[in-house]
Coordinates of C-alpha atoms and ligand atoms in Angstrom, one line a residue:
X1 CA 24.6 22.1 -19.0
X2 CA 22.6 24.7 -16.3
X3 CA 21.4 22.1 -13.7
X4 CA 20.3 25.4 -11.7
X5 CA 17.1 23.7 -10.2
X6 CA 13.7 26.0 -9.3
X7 CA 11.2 24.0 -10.5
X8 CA 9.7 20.4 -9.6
X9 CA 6.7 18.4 -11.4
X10 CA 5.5 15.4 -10.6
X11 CA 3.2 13.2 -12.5
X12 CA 0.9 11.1 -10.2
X13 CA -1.3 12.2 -7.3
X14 CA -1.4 9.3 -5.1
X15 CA 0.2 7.6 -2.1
X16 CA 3.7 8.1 -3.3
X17 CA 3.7 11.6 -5.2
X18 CA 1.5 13.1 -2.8
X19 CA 3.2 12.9 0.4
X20 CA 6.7 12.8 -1.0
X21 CA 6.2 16.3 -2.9
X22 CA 4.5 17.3 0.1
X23 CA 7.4 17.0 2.2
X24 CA 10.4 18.1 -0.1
X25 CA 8.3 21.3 -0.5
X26 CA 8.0 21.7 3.4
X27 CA 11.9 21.5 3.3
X28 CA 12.9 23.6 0.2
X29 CA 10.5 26.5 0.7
X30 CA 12.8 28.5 -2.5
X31 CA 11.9 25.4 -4.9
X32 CA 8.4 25.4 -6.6
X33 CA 6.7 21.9 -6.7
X34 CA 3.8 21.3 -9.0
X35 CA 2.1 17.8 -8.8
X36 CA 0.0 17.4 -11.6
X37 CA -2.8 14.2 -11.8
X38 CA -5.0 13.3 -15.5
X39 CA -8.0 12.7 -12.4
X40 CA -9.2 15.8 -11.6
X41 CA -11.1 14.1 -8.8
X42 CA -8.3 13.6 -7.3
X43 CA -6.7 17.3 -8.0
X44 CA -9.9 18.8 -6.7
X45 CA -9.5 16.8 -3.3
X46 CA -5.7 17.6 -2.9
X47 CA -6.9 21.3 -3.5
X48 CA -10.1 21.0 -1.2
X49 CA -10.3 23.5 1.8
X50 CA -11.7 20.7 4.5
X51 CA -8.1 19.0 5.2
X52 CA -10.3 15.7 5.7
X53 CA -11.3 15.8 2.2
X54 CA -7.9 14.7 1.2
X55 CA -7.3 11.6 -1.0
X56 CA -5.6 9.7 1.2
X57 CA -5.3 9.4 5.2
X58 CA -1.8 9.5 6.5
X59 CA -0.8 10.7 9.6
X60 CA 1.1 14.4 9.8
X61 CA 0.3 14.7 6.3
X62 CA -2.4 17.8 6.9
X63 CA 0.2 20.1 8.6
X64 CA 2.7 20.3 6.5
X65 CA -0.2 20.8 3.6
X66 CA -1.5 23.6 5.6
X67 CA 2.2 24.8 5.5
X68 CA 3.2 24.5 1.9
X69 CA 0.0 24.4 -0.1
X70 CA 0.1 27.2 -2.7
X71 CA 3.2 28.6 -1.7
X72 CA 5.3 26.3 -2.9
X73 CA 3.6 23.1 -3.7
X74 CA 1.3 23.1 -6.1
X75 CA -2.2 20.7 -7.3
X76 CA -3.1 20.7 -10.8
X77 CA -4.7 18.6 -14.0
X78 CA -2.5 21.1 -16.3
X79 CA 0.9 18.8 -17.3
X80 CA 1.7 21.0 -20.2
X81 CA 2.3 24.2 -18.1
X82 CA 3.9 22.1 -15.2
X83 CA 6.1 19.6 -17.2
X84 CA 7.3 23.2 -19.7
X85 CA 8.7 24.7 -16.7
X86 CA 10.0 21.7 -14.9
X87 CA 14.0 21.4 -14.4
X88 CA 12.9 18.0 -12.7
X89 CA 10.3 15.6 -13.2
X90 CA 9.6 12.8 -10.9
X91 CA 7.1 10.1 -12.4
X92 CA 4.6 8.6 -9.8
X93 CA 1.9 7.0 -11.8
X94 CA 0.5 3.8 -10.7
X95 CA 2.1 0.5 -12.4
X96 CA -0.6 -2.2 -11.2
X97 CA 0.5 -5.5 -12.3
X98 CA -0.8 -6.8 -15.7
X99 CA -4.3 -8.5 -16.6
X100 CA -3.9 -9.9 -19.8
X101 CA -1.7 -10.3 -22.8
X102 CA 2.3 -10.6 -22.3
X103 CA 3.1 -11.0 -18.7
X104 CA -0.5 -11.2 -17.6
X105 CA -0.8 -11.8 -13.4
X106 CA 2.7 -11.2 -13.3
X107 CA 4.8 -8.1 -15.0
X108 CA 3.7 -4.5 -14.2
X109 CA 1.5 -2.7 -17.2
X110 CA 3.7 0.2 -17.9
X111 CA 1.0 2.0 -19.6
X112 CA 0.9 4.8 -17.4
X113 CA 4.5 5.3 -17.2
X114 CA 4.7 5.2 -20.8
X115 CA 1.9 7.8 -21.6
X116 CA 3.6 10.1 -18.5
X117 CA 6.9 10.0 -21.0
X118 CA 5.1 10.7 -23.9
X119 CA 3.8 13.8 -22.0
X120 CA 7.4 14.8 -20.8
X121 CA 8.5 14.0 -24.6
X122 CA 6.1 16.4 -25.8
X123 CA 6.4 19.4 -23.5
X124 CA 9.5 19.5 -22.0
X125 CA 12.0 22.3 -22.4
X126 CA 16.0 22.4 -21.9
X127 CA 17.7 19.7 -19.9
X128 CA 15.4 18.2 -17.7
X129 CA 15.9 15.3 -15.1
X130 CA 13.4 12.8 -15.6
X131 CA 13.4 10.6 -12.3
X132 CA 11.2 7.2 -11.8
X133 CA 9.9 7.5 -8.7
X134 CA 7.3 4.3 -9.1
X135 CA 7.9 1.0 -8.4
X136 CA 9.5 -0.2 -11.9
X137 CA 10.7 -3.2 -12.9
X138 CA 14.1 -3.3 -13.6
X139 CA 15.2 -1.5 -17.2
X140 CA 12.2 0.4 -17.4
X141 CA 14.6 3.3 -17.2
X142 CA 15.5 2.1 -20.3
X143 CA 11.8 2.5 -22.1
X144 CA 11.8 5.5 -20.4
X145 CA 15.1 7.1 -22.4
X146 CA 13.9 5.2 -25.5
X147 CA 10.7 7.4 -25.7
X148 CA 12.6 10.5 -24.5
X149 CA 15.5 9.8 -27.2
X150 CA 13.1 9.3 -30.0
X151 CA 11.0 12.4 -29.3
X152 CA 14.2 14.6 -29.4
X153 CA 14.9 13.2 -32.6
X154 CA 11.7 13.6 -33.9
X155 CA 11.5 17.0 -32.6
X156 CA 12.5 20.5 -34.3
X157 CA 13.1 21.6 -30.4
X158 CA 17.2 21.6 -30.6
X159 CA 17.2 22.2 -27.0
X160 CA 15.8 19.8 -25.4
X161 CA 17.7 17.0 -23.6
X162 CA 17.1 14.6 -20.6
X163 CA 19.0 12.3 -17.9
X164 CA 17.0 9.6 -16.4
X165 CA 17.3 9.0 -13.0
X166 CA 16.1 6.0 -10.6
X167 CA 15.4 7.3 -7.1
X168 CA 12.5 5.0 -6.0
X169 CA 10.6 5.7 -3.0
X170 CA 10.6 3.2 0.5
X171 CA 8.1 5.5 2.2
X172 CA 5.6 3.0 4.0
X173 CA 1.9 3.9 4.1
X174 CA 0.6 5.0 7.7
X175 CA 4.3 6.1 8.5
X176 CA 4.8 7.8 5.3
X177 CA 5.7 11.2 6.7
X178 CA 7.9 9.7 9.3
X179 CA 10.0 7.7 6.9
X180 CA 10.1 10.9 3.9
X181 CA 11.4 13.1 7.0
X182 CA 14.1 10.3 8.4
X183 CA 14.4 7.9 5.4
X184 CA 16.9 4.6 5.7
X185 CA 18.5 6.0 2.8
X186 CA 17.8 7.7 -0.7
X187 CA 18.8 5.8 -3.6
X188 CA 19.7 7.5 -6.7
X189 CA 20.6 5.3 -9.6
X190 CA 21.7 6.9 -12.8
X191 CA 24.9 7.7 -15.3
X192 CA 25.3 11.5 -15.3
X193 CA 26.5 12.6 -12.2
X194 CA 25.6 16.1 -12.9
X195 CA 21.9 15.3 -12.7
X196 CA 22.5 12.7 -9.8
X197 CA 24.6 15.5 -7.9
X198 CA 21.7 18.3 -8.7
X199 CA 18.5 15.4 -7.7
X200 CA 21.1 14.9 -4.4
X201 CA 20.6 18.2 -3.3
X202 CA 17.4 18.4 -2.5
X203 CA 17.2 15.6 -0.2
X204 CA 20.5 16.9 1.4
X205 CA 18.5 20.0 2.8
X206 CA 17.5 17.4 5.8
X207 CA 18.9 14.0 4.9
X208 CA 22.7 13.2 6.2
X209 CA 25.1 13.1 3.0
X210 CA 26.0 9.4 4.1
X211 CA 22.2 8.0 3.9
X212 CA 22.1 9.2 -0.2
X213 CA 23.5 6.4 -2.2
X214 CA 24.5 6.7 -6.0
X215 CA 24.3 3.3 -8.0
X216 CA 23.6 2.4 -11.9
X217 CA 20.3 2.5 -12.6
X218 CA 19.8 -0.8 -12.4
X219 CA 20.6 -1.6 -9.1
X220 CA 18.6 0.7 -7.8
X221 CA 15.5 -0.6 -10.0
X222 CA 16.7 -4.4 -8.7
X223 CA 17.3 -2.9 -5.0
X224 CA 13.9 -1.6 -4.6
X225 CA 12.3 -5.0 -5.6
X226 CA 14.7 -6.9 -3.5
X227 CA 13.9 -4.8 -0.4
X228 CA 10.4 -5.8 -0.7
X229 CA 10.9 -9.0 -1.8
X230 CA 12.6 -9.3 1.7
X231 CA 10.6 -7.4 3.5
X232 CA 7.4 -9.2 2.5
X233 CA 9.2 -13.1 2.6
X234 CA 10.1 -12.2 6.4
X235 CA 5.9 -12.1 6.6
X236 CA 5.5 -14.9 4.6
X237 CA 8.3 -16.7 7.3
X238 CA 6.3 -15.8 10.0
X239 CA 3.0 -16.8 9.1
X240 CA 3.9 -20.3 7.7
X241 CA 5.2 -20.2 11.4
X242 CA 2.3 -19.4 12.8
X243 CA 0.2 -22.2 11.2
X244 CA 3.2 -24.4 12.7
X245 CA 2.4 -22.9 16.3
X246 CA -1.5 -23.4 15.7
X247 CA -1.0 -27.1 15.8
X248 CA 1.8 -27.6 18.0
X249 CA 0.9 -25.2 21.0
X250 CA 3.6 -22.9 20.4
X251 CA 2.9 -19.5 20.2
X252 CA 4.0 -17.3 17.6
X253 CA 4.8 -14.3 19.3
X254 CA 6.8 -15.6 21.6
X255 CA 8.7 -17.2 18.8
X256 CA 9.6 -14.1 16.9
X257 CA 10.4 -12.5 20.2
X258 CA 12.6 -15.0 20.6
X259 CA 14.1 -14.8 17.3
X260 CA 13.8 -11.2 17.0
X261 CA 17.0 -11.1 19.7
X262 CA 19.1 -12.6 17.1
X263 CA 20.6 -9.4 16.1
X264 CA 21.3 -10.9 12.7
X265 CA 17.5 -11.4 12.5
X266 CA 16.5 -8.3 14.2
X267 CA 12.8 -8.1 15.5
X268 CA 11.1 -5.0 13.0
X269 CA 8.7 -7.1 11.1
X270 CA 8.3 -10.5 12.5
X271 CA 4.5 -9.9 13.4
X272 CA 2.3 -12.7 12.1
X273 CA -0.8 -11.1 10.6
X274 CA -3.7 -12.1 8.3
X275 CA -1.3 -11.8 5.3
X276 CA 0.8 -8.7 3.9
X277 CA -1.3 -6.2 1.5
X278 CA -0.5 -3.1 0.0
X279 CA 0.2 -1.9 -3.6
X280 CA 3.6 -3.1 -3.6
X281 CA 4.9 -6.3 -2.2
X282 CA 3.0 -8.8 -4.4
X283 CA 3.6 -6.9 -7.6
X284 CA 7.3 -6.5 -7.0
X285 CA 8.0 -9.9 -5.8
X286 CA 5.9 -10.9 -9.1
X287 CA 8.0 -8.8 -11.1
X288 CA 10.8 -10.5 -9.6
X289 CA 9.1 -13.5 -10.7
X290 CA 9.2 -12.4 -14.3
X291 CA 12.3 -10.7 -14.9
X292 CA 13.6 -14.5 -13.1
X293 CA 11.7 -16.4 -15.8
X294 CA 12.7 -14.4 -18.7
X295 CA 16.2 -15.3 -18.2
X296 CA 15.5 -18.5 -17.6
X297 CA 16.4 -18.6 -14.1
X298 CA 13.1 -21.0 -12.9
X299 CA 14.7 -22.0 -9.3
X300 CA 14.7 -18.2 -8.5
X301 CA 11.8 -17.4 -9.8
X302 CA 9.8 -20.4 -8.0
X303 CA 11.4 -19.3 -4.8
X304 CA 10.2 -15.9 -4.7
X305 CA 7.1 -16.9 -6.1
X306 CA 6.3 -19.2 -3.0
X307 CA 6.5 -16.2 -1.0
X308 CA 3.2 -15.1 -2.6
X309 CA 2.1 -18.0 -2.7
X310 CA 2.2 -18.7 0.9
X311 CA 0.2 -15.6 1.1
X312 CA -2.9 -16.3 -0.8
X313 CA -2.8 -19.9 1.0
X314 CA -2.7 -17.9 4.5
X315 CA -5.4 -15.4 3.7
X316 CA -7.7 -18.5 2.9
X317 CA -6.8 -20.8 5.7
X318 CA -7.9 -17.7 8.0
X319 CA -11.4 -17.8 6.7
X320 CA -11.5 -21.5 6.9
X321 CA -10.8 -21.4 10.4
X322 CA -13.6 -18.8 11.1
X323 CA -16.0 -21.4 9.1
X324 CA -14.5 -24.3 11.0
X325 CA -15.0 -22.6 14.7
X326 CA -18.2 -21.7 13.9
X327 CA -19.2 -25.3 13.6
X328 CA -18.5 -25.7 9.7
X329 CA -20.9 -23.1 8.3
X330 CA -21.6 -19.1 7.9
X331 CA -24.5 -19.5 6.2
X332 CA -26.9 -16.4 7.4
X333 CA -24.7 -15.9 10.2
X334 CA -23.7 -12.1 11.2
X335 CA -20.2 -11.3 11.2
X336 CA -18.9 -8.3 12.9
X337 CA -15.5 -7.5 10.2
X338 CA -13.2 -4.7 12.1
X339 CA -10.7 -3.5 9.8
X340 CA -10.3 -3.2 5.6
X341 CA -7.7 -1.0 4.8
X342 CA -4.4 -3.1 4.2
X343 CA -2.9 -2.0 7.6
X344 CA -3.9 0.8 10.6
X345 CA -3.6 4.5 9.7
X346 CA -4.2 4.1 6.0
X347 CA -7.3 4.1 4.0
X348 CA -5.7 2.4 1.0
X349 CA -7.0 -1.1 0.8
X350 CA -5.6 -2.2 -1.9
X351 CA -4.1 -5.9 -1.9
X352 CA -6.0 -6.2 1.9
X353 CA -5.8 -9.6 3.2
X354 CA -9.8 -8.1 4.2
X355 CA -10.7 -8.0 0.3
X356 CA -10.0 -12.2 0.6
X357 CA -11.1 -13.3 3.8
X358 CA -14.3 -11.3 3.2
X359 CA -15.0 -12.7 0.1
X360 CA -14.5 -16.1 1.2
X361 CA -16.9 -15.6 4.1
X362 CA -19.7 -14.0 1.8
X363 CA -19.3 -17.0 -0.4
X364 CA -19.9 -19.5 2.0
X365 CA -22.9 -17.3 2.8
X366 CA -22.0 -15.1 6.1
X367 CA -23.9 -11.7 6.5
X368 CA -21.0 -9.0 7.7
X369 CA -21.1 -5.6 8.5
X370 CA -18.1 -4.2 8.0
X371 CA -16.0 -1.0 9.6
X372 CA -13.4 0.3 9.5
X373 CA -12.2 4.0 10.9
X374 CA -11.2 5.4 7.1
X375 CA -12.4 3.0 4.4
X376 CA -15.8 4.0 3.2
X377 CA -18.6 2.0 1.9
X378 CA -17.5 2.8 -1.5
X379 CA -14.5 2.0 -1.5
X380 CA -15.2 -1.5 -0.2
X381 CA -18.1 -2.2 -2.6
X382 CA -15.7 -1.5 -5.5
X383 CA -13.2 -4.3 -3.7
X384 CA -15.8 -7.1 -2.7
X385 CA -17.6 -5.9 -5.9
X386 CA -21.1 -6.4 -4.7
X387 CA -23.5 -3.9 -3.4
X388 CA -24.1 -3.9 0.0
X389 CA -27.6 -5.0 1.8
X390 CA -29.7 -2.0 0.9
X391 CA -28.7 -1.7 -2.2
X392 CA -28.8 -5.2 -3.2
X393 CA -32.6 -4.9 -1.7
X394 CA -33.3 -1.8 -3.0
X395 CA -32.2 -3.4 -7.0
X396 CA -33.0 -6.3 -8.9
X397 CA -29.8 -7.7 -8.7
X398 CA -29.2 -11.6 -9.2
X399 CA -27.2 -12.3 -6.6
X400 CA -26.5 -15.5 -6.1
X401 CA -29.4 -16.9 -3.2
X402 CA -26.2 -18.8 -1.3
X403 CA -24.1 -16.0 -1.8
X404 CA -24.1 -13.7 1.8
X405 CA -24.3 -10.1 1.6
X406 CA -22.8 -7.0 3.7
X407 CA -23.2 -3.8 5.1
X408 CA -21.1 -1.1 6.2
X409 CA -20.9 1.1 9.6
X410 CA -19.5 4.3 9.8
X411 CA -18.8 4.1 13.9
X412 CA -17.7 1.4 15.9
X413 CA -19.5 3.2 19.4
X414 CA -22.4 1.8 18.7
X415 CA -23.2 -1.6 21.1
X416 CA -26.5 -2.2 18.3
X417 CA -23.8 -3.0 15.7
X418 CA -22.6 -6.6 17.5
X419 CA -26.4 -7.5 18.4
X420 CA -27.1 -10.9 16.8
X421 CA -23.5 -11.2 15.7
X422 CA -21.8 -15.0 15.9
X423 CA -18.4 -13.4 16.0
X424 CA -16.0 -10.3 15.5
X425 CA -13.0 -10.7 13.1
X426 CA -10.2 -8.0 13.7
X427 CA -8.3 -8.2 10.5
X428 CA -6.8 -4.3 10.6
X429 CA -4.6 -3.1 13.8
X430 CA -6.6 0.3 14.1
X431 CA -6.1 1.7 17.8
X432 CA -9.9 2.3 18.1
X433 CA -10.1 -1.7 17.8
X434 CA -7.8 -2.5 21.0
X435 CA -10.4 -0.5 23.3
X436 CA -13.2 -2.4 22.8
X437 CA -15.4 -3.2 25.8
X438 CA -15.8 -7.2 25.6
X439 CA -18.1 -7.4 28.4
X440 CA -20.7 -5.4 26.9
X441 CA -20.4 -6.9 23.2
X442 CA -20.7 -10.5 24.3
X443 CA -23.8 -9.6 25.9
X444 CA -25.0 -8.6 22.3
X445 CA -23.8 -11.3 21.0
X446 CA -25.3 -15.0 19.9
X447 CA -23.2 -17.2 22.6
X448 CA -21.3 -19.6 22.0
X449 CA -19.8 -16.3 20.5
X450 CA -16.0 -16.0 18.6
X451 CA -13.4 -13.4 18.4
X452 CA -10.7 -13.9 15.6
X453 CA -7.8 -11.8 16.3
X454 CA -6.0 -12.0 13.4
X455 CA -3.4 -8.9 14.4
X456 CA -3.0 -10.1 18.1
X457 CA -4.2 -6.8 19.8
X458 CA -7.0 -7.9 22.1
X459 CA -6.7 -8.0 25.6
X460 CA -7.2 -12.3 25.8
X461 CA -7.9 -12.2 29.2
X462 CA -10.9 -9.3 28.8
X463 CA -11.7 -11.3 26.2
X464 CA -12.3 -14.4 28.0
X465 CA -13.4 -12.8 31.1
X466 CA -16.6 -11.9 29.5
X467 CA -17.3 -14.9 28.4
X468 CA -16.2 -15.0 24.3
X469 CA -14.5 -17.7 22.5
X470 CA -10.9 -16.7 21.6
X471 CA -9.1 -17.6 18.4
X472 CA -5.8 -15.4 17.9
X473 CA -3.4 -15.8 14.6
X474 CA 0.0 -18.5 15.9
X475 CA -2.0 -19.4 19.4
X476 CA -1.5 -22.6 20.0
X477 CA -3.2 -22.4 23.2
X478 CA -6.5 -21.2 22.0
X479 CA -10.0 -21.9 23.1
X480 CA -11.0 -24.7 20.9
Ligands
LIG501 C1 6.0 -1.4 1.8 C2 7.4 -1.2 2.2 O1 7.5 -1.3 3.6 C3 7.9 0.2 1.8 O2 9.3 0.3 2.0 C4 7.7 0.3 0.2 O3 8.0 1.6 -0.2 C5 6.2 0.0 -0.1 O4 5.8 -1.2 0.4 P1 3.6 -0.6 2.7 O5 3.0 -1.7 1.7 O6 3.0 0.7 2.7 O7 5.2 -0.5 2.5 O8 3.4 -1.2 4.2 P2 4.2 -2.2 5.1 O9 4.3 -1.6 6.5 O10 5.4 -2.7 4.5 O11 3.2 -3.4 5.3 C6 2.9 -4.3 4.2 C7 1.9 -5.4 4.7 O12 2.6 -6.3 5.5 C8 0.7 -4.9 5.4 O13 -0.4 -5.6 5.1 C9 1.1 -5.2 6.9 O14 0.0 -5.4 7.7 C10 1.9 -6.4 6.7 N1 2.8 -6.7 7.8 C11 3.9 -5.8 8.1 C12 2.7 -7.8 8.6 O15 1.7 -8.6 8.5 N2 3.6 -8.0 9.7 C13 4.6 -7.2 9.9 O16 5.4 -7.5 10.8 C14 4.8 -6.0 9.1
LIG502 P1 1.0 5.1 -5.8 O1 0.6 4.3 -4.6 O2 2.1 4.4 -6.6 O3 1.2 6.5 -5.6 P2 -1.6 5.7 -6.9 O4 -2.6 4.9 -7.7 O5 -2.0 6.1 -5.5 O6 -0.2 5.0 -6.9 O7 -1.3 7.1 -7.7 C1 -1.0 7.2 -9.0 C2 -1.6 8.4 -9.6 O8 -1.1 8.6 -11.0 C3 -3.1 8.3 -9.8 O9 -3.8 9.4 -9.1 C4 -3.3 8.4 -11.3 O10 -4.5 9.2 -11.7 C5 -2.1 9.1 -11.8 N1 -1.7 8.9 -13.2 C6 -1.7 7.8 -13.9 N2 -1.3 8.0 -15.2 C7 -1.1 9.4 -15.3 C8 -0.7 10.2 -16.4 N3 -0.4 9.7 -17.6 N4 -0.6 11.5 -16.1 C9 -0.9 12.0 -14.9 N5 -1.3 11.3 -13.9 C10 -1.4 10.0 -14.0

């Protein structure tokens, strides 16, 4: 078997292929790395000239794609040509969880994977290392060889033959390019060494031998749900803390300071927020969740599923409390929203607590103008799904009379934007947001006017000097 490596494709544009291929081919200038996409959207901004055209936002990302785009790395809609020539092929495609039929709001809709391995069944040549780089629910592997297997049976193409690999991805969005270059560890799962030994080597150009760890395949599909199972129940810990400091007059950072020296705690991820987002943590703990029920195991599976649970409920008792403060109604009221994206130095906003607490507030009949430093308007009328003010003017849309409506600004550096505004809601940690000039925005503001700090970065006492309200998230000291 010639496991001589040149050539790398991966399937899937997006958060995860994108940077990832980005920095392998940064490290192994002699090894040729073609990421192919079916949106050619998407191709066409990976591809575009402007660096700030690129699909997604994450810090470091443009240099090394001013260093390694076209000359060894790659954009392109064409998967034939790039999965023909590919020794290995790393699937990236996006496995949203399901919304209807089998599984529905709870196992992940493999459809993309599955047409990505009919593509590999079709085109590929020789051996060739098919690796899941997604997050997959455990024994997708499995469909994965199926559809391989049965395509090499069904094909006059002697040659061909495959190893699947798991090697999923714990690259965090905003730090992506920080964790790809010093990763924890790599995980490669599989049963032919060969191909785990030849998938090693890459990452062994810059990653120390003892960080890449060989499993089954399985338990590297279960250890990359379990890591964010764990990852996003520690958030789930701290914020049902924080609703236990609101009432109490504790306060929740000191608590997970406090708990944080426990060394057997640690103190990365203890900060109470306005719930956990992102692609991943609420479809892999719900995967959990179903793999748990299908074998019958119901304790587990209501355990994890609490942890979700506890973040919906957390997400809503956030915009309850803005209604409450705001003497029990938001009706026509302007509300200044800082922050969609799911976290600061992202522009994904997928799963954002923001997407919620904003739809709760428009419900109840608030007016918001939103912003946020790398969201754009479109983005966030495709997540609130409703048209913001002007348009809704400009059309005869039937929105709902008690319904409230929004608008989006591009700058924050603008004073005009909190004129007339009842409060400002900080829901994403952007930088830009903890340099705010309090004194002159309450002056804008209509007194007796709020600030929710949902991500505890204002200055309180700049805050209060100038006169504002003050609710922070686990403050059970705050302004009533
Ligand atoms: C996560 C995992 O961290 C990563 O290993 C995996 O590969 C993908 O899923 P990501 O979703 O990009 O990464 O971001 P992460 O930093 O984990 O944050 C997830 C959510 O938790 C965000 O909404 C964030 O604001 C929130 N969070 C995180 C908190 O509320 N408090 C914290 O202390 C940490
Ligand atoms: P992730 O955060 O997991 O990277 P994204 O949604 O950002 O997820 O990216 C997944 C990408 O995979 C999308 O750009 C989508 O167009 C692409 N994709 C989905 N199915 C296929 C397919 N069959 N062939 C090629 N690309 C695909």
């Amino acid at each position: 078997m010639d496991l001589n490596i040149k050539n790398i494709c991966c399937i899937g544009a997006g958060y995860v292929g994108g940077p990832t291929m980005t920095m392998m081919a940064s490290k192994c200038p002699d090894l040729i790395f073609n990421v192919v996409d079916i949106n050619e959207k998407r191709i066409a901004s990976w591809n575009h000239k402007d660096l700030l055209e690129l699909p997604i936002f994450e810090p470091g990302l443009e240099e090394l794609i001013t260093k390694t785009r076209n000359r060894n790395l790659f954009f392109s809609s064409n998967l034939k040509k790039a999965i023909e020539s590919a020794d290995i092929i790393f699937i990236s495609v996006n496995t949203p969880t399901k919304k209807k039929g089998l599984g529905a709001g709870k196992s992940s809709d493999l459809k993309w994977v599955e047409a990505s391995a009919r593509e590999v069944a079709k085109y590929a040549r020789g051996h060739t290392i098919v690796v899941e780089k997604s997050t997959l629910p455990v024994r997708t592997a499995e469909v994965i060889e199926k559809i391989l297997n049965s395509a090499k049976r069904n094909s006059k193409r002697e040659e061909i033959s495959f190893s699947v690999l798991s090697n999923p991805e714990f690259l965090a969005e905003g730090t992506a390019i920080k964790d790809l270059e010093n990763p924890d560890r790599v995980l490669i799962g599989g049963n032919n060494k060969n191909a785990m030994i030849a998938l090693s080597n890459i990452y062994r150009v810059w990653v120390p031998e003892e960080k890449i760890l060989f499993t089954n395949i399985w338990s590297s599909e279960l250890a990359k749900l379990t890591s964010n199972a764990f990852l996003a129940q520690r958030i789930s810990s701290i914020n049902a803390i924080s609703a236990i400091c609101e009432v109490t007059g504790a306060d929740v950072r000191e608590v997970s300071r406090a708990i944080g020296k426990d060394s057997r705690i640690g103190s990365k991820f203890l900060d109470s927020g306005p719930g956990f987002g992102g692609s991943c943590f609420k479809k892999d703990i719900l995967n959990l969740v179903y793999l748990a029920e299908y074998f019958g195991l119901t304790e587990v599976a209501n355990f994890w599923e609490s942890v979700v649970k506890i973040n919906n409920w957390h997400q809503k008792r956030i915009s309850e409390i803005v209604v409450k403060k705001l003497f029990g109604t938001v009706s026509n009221k302007k509300l200044v929203i800082l922050g969609f994206a799911f976290k600061a130095n992202t522009n994904d906003t997928r799963e954002s607590a923001a997407i919620t607490i904003c739809k709760n507030l428009l419900n109840e009949g608030a007016n918001l103008l939103i912003h946020d430093p790398k969201v754009n308007a479109s983005q966030i009328k495709n997540d609130l799904n409703i048209n913001p003010k002007k348009s809704v003017e400009n059309s005869n849309s039937s929105l709902n009379e008690k319904s409230g409506n929004w608008e989006f600004s591009k700058t924050i550096h603008n004073i005009e934007l909190f004129k007339d505004a009842y409060a400002v809601i900080i829901l994403t940690e952007w930088e830009d947001f903890k340099k705010l000039n309090w004194t002159d925005i309450a002056k804008k503001m209509v007194a007796p006017a709020w600030v929710f700090d949902s991500r505890s970065i204002v200055n309180i006492d700049e805050v209060r000097d100038a006169g504002l309200s003050l609710w922070r998230i686990g403050d059970g000291l705050e302004d009533q």
